């Protein structure tokens, strides 16, 4: 296995003073034929000595209880931990009772998955589970030892299991998925931040559809997002739809890039449908204002999972305007959307519109969406005015022409923008002042 000079250096220092092994994701990914990322090490060297022998590499204590330090070489960070055994099942991983060991196999046995229970000393591989070598060769994901015990040690391993399946091309056993689903209630004991971090990786994974389908069917998804329960299996009873609400959402995920904001927007875009369902006299299902209700529910869920405000706002806006039927003035609509969304979010917005449309009943009609995209591209190319700052008149100039200070100025500017969005040729100082004075006169 190829090791760069820094990794070789760390191994050499460790092995001059005791034992030293590369463990975890680095070894796993190399053996799976993937590009490895972070490289972690384990050793039997005492903590204080560990700090001393790496003193020239800015050692940082990041987990004295677990015997972990972090060093920095050529701008890259590496973690080195003392080999250990975990004792008992803690209520919190931070309170885990541990016992340090000099046996690499004991350290590997405490790990979550068999493909993670592998160490490398620079020459030889060490397998902590009897299935480790077979599973890494067959690319199979399996817990080390008893599934129940591993999950009770840390329930987050439920989501980690599915995250690995979502992001890597790994096989799984149906009986393992059945067993894992029995312990789904334990996810309620985790912090929302830990849940969110794993959910983000699942939803942006290349196998997101397949894995979210399993999480939905096994009623795991509704533990972390209770609102999903109403969507699961919900019959839309409408000729335009061929899928239930949950299947429509998950199918739409397959039509988008693996970008977090885009995936969150499409995942939540119809989550409010069950709440606003009504049945017409013709027996057809209707979902009036579902885009607004879905946007509000998405906001509530994202706030509960403690997403940052910027991400929440982006997802909210995209969902809020994802219905584009019956637009009177398409150019004006797009200009307003450009005022609400940044450039990258406009691209996400069009992707969501297409993904939504493509998962309705065929034949698919993209004419309107393509027309809206063309309008957007023309506006960008021609640099047409789309916001108050693009107006060729300012609040100061309005004050100089007899307008009063206060919210009245803001109202006038909004009125002028609305006019310019529809009639770009009006964006001259002379014409805008004339429109402003007419507006003022009409309000007196």
XYZ file of C-alpha atoms in Angstrom:
444
model
C 0.000 0.000 0.000
C 1.445 3.376 -1.022
C 2.210 5.755 1.851
C 3.433 9.312 1.349
C 6.523 10.653 3.114
C 4.595 12.272 5.983
C 2.686 9.097 6.803
C 5.935 7.112 6.619
C 7.583 9.659 8.911
C 4.857 9.330 11.554
C 4.947 5.523 11.400
C 8.746 5.532 11.767
C 8.634 7.823 14.824
C 5.938 5.672 16.450
C 7.700 2.389 15.725
C 11.029 3.674 17.078
C 9.283 4.300 20.403
C 6.677 1.525 20.460
C 3.942 0.203 18.212
C 2.447 2.220 15.352
C -0.392 1.435 12.955
C -2.537 3.233 10.382
C -6.218 2.535 11.053
C -9.740 3.445 10.004
C -10.924 5.170 6.864
C -7.524 5.578 5.228
C -6.831 1.844 5.151
C -10.441 1.042 4.221
C -10.595 3.468 1.296
C -7.253 2.379 -0.159
C -8.377 -1.264 -0.073
C -11.715 -0.304 -1.651
C -9.895 1.479 -4.465
C -11.050 4.921 -3.325
C -9.088 8.140 -2.785
C -8.212 8.189 0.943
C -8.696 11.332 3.004
C -7.691 11.697 6.655
C -5.040 9.346 7.989
C -5.303 8.221 11.643
C -2.842 6.244 13.730
C -2.914 4.154 16.914
C -0.072 3.312 19.264
C 0.728 1.886 22.690
C 2.987 4.839 23.608
C 2.088 6.719 26.808
C 0.278 10.017 26.312
C 2.944 12.349 27.743
C 5.688 10.621 25.770
C 3.527 10.881 22.636
C 3.338 14.657 23.079
C 7.096 14.783 23.591
C 8.210 12.737 20.562
C 6.008 14.845 18.258
C 6.872 18.164 19.938
C 8.200 19.710 16.704
C 4.895 19.041 14.895
C 2.600 21.263 16.987
C 0.936 18.477 19.015
C -2.548 19.381 20.210
C -4.492 17.587 22.924
C -7.935 16.819 21.507
C -9.048 13.953 23.730
C -6.876 13.173 26.726
C -9.537 10.842 28.150
C -9.224 8.739 24.993
C -5.466 9.321 24.638
C -5.738 11.295 21.390
C -3.423 14.003 20.044
C -3.369 15.847 16.727
C -0.195 16.870 14.914
C 0.412 19.035 11.852
C 2.923 18.342 9.068
C 3.096 20.402 5.861
C -0.339 21.853 6.576
C -2.017 18.435 6.960
C -3.479 17.222 10.270
C -3.046 13.699 11.624
C -4.622 12.111 14.708
C -2.736 9.657 16.872
C -4.591 7.712 19.575
C -3.617 5.195 22.211
C -4.943 1.707 21.509
C -7.893 1.015 23.778
C -10.829 -1.185 24.672
C -14.248 0.285 25.461
C -15.850 -1.027 28.639
C -19.624 -1.324 29.038
C -22.320 0.687 27.263
C -22.347 4.423 28.130
C -25.307 6.794 28.004
C -22.979 9.241 26.287
C -19.846 8.451 24.262
C -18.039 11.229 26.132
C -18.549 9.227 29.335
C -17.260 5.989 27.801
C -15.244 3.934 30.270
C -12.067 2.834 28.544
C -9.039 0.667 29.170
C -5.833 1.157 27.222
C -4.286 -1.913 25.613
C -1.065 -2.953 23.912
C -2.929 -5.379 21.645
C -3.884 -4.041 18.201
C -6.549 -6.738 17.791
C -8.335 -5.597 20.961
C -8.378 -2.040 19.608
C -9.800 -3.169 16.258
C -12.551 -5.279 17.853
C -14.235 -2.183 19.325
C -14.741 -0.543 15.923
C -18.105 -0.233 14.194
C -17.808 -2.070 10.860
C -15.638 -4.966 9.764
C -14.182 -2.921 6.886
C -13.082 -0.308 9.449
C -11.481 -2.925 11.722
C -8.269 -3.137 9.712
C -4.811 -1.802 10.591
C -1.580 -1.494 8.587
C 1.916 -1.145 10.037
C 3.646 -0.268 6.773
C 4.228 -3.894 5.819
C 1.425 -6.070 7.171
C -2.373 -5.856 7.521
C -4.146 -6.741 10.773
C -7.820 -7.774 10.750
C -9.852 -7.210 13.910
C -12.790 -9.367 12.858
C -12.919 -12.761 11.182
C -15.014 -11.198 8.398
C -12.850 -8.099 7.849
C -10.678 -9.431 5.022
C -13.590 -11.144 3.253
C -15.848 -8.092 3.592
C -13.268 -5.623 2.282
C -12.615 -7.903 -0.711
C -16.356 -8.343 -1.395
C -17.165 -4.708 -0.526
C -19.740 -5.749 2.060
C -20.824 -3.561 4.987
C -21.282 -5.440 8.240
C -21.063 -4.605 11.946
C -18.193 -5.972 14.018
C -19.660 -8.665 16.260
C -23.237 -8.170 17.454
C -25.206 -5.461 15.675
C -27.247 -4.756 18.838
C -24.146 -4.188 20.968
C -22.490 -1.870 18.431
C -25.650 0.245 18.121
C -26.221 0.442 21.873
C -22.640 1.706 22.239
C -23.521 4.570 19.884
C -26.945 4.744 18.126
C -25.445 7.100 15.531
C -24.000 3.957 13.975
C -27.455 3.320 12.506
C -27.116 6.425 10.359
C -23.392 5.837 9.765
C -24.271 2.416 8.348
C -26.678 3.937 5.838
C -24.333 6.845 5.123
C -21.649 4.373 4.040
C -24.166 2.681 1.739
C -25.275 6.051 0.341
C -21.778 7.334 -0.397
C -19.843 4.178 -1.327
C -20.659 1.244 -3.604
C -21.040 -1.342 -0.854
C -23.239 -4.418 -0.528
C -25.445 -5.083 2.487
C -27.346 -8.020 3.945
C -31.152 -7.802 4.180
C -31.086 -9.443 7.599
C -28.706 -6.739 8.862
C -31.062 -3.966 7.713
C -33.961 -5.739 9.460
C -31.936 -6.031 12.661
C -30.790 -2.407 12.554
C -34.353 -1.128 12.111
C -35.357 -2.729 15.432
C -33.245 -0.157 17.271
C -34.369 2.957 15.359
C -35.977 4.496 18.467
C -32.485 4.872 19.965
C -31.848 7.674 17.464
C -34.041 9.886 19.649
C -31.250 9.880 22.247
C -28.798 11.643 19.915
C -28.114 15.342 19.526
C -29.728 16.926 16.467
C -26.316 18.117 15.273
C -24.991 14.552 15.014
C -28.143 13.422 13.223
C -28.016 16.350 10.795
C -24.389 15.711 9.900
C -25.111 12.103 8.912
C -28.393 12.970 7.162
C -26.598 15.558 5.009
C -24.099 12.931 3.880
C -26.859 10.438 3.122
C -29.008 12.857 1.123
C -26.032 14.041 -0.967
C -24.730 10.529 -1.569
C -24.655 8.981 -5.034
C -26.939 6.197 -3.800
C -29.278 8.547 -1.914
C -32.482 7.289 -3.556
C -31.912 3.616 -2.699
C -30.849 4.307 0.870
C -33.570 6.854 1.666
C -36.058 4.359 0.231
C -34.843 1.791 2.753
C -34.864 4.344 5.593
C -38.448 5.230 4.685
C -39.676 1.645 4.336
C -38.055 0.607 7.622
C -39.589 3.634 9.411
C -36.179 5.001 10.366
C -36.520 8.257 8.431
C -39.624 9.291 10.368
C -37.703 8.991 13.641
C -35.390 11.837 12.612
C -38.029 13.690 10.544
C -41.476 12.855 12.019
C -43.251 14.798 9.250
C -42.112 12.138 6.784
C -44.549 9.608 8.260
C -47.529 11.401 6.663
C -45.817 11.356 3.249
C -45.011 7.638 3.272
C -47.441 5.852 0.969
C -49.696 8.928 0.551
C -51.804 8.444 -2.601
C -52.059 11.733 -4.516
C -55.204 10.594 -6.405
C -54.458 12.850 -9.342
C -54.013 11.994 -13.027
C -50.840 14.112 -13.204
C -49.074 11.969 -10.597
C -47.870 8.382 -10.916
C -46.158 8.160 -7.511
C -47.129 8.457 -3.875
C -45.826 11.636 -2.222
C -42.785 9.936 -0.695
C -41.839 8.113 -3.889
C -42.256 11.282 -5.970
C -39.867 13.129 -3.638
C -37.265 10.352 -3.677
C -37.494 9.875 -7.448
C -36.948 13.624 -7.871
C -33.743 13.360 -5.817
C -32.296 11.151 -8.562
C -32.735 14.004 -11.048
C -30.591 16.539 -9.145
C -26.900 17.171 -8.547
C -25.369 15.984 -5.281
C -25.518 19.518 -3.878
C -26.837 19.866 -0.325
C -29.115 22.900 -0.808
C -30.609 21.444 -4.006
C -31.170 18.044 -2.395
C -32.744 19.563 0.731
C -35.035 21.730 -1.393
C -36.237 18.780 -3.462
C -36.556 16.548 -0.377
C -38.828 19.056 1.362
C -40.581 20.563 -1.688
C -43.786 18.515 -1.286
C -43.566 17.533 2.375
C -46.644 19.658 3.147
C -48.911 17.900 0.638
C -50.610 15.532 3.113
C -51.581 18.498 5.300
C -53.370 20.374 2.507
C -54.940 17.466 0.618
C -58.531 17.882 -0.507
C -60.737 15.814 -2.769
C -62.688 17.552 -5.520
C -66.199 16.633 -6.633
C -64.595 14.899 -9.612
C -62.708 12.596 -7.246
C -59.332 14.188 -8.007
C -56.859 15.077 -5.302
C -55.853 18.721 -4.867
C -53.046 20.336 -2.860
C -53.846 24.034 -2.750
C -50.978 26.205 -1.418
C -48.840 23.141 -0.791
C -45.731 25.049 -1.892
C -46.247 27.589 0.909
C -47.081 24.953 3.515
C -44.113 22.809 2.438
C -41.785 25.823 2.714
C -42.983 26.495 6.274
C -42.618 22.838 7.297
C -39.139 22.704 5.741
C -38.169 25.776 7.749
C -39.474 24.210 10.985
C -37.590 20.961 10.354
C -34.337 22.693 9.417
C -34.539 24.957 12.463
C -35.169 21.924 14.649
C -32.099 20.201 13.160
C -30.156 23.453 13.655
C -29.173 24.240 10.105
C -27.631 27.662 9.610
C -30.002 30.545 8.815
C -28.581 31.097 5.342
C -29.247 27.501 4.263
C -32.750 27.611 5.727
C -33.545 30.802 3.813
C -32.246 29.382 0.520
C -34.268 26.172 0.812
C -37.361 28.089 1.958
C -37.287 30.433 -1.057
C -36.749 27.671 -3.611
C -39.667 25.637 -2.239
C -41.925 28.664 -1.823
C -41.785 29.441 -5.546
C -41.495 25.959 -7.058
C -44.967 26.150 -8.639
C -44.724 28.163 -11.847
C -48.117 27.570 -13.417
C -50.261 30.548 -14.450
C -47.576 33.259 -14.390
C -48.886 36.414 -16.091
C -45.560 38.114 -16.800
C -42.707 35.601 -16.938
C -39.923 38.165 -17.352
C -41.127 40.132 -14.348
C -41.423 36.893 -12.356
C -37.835 35.882 -13.142
C -36.539 39.342 -12.275
C -38.259 39.099 -8.894
C -36.782 35.635 -8.378
C -33.323 37.014 -9.190
C -33.913 39.623 -6.514
C -34.768 36.881 -4.017
C -32.122 34.311 -4.953
C -28.392 34.515 -5.599
C -27.012 33.283 -8.923
C -26.098 29.807 -7.650
C -29.542 29.482 -6.075
C -31.249 30.388 -9.350
C -29.441 27.449 -10.954
C -30.591 25.242 -8.080
C -34.109 26.596 -8.498
C -34.309 25.582 -12.169
C -32.921 22.167 -11.310
C -35.649 21.667 -8.702
C -38.335 22.750 -11.198
C -37.085 20.213 -13.757
C -36.692 17.386 -11.236
C -40.213 17.995 -9.950
C -41.669 18.065 -13.466
C -39.760 14.953 -14.555
C -41.287 12.854 -11.776
C -44.892 13.582 -12.740
C -46.815 11.434 -15.185
C -45.251 11.499 -18.680
C -45.124 12.972 -21.255
C -42.992 15.657 -19.640
C -43.426 19.252 -20.746
C -40.373 21.409 -20.088
C -41.321 24.240 -22.465
C -42.231 26.721 -19.740
C -39.194 25.936 -17.581
C -36.857 26.216 -20.571
C -38.521 29.515 -21.482
C -37.980 30.816 -17.947
C -34.340 29.720 -18.105
C -33.895 31.537 -21.411
C -35.411 34.706 -19.933
C -33.018 34.419 -16.983
C -29.999 34.020 -19.276
C -31.065 37.033 -21.360
C -31.482 39.200 -18.255
C -28.006 38.239 -17.051
C -26.512 38.875 -20.479
C -28.205 42.260 -20.918
C -27.630 43.207 -17.254
C -31.229 44.375 -16.878
C -32.285 46.010 -13.569
C -33.641 43.533 -11.016
C -33.305 45.283 -7.635
C -33.646 48.716 -6.004
C -29.888 49.244 -6.194
C -30.170 48.958 -9.999
C -32.568 51.927 -10.216
C -31.165 55.105 -11.752
C -32.525 57.127 -8.865
C -31.740 57.026 -5.155
C -33.555 57.769 -1.924
C -31.366 60.854 -1.526
C -32.521 62.193 -4.888
C -36.152 61.624 -3.920
C -35.599 63.631 -0.707
C -34.117 66.457 -2.774
C -37.337 66.502 -4.802
C -39.750 66.960 -1.909
C -40.263 63.448 -0.601
C -40.355 62.972 3.178
C -37.810 60.942 5.117
C -39.066 57.587 6.422
C -40.727 54.411 5.206
C -42.431 56.485 2.490
C -39.116 56.550 0.584
C -38.888 52.755 0.697
C -42.451 52.396 -0.581
C -41.740 54.718 -3.512
C -38.563 52.829 -4.446
C -40.432 49.496 -4.345
C -43.105 50.977 -6.611
C -40.457 52.222 -9.039
C -38.729 48.836 -9.068
C -42.031 47.131 -9.832
C -42.488 49.458 -12.810
C -38.944 48.911 -14.065
C -39.223 45.129 -13.772
C -42.097 45.300 -16.234
C -40.812 48.198 -18.346
C -36.961 48.287 -18.266
C -36.923 51.285 -20.604
C -38.320 53.405 -17.732
C -35.042 53.142 -15.832
C -33.859 56.712 -16.428
C -33.599 59.360 -13.725
C -36.034 61.643 -15.530
C -38.667 58.946 -16.085
C -38.314 57.518 -12.571
C -38.725 60.952 -10.970
C -41.834 61.515 -13.070
C -43.281 58.146 -11.985
C -42.390 58.873 -8.348
C -44.153 62.246 -8.395
C -47.243 60.689 -9.995
C -47.209 57.987 -7.316
C -46.892 60.630 -4.577
C -49.744 62.681 -6.025
C -51.985 59.637 -6.222
C -51.357 58.899 -2.533
C -52.162 62.415 -1.303
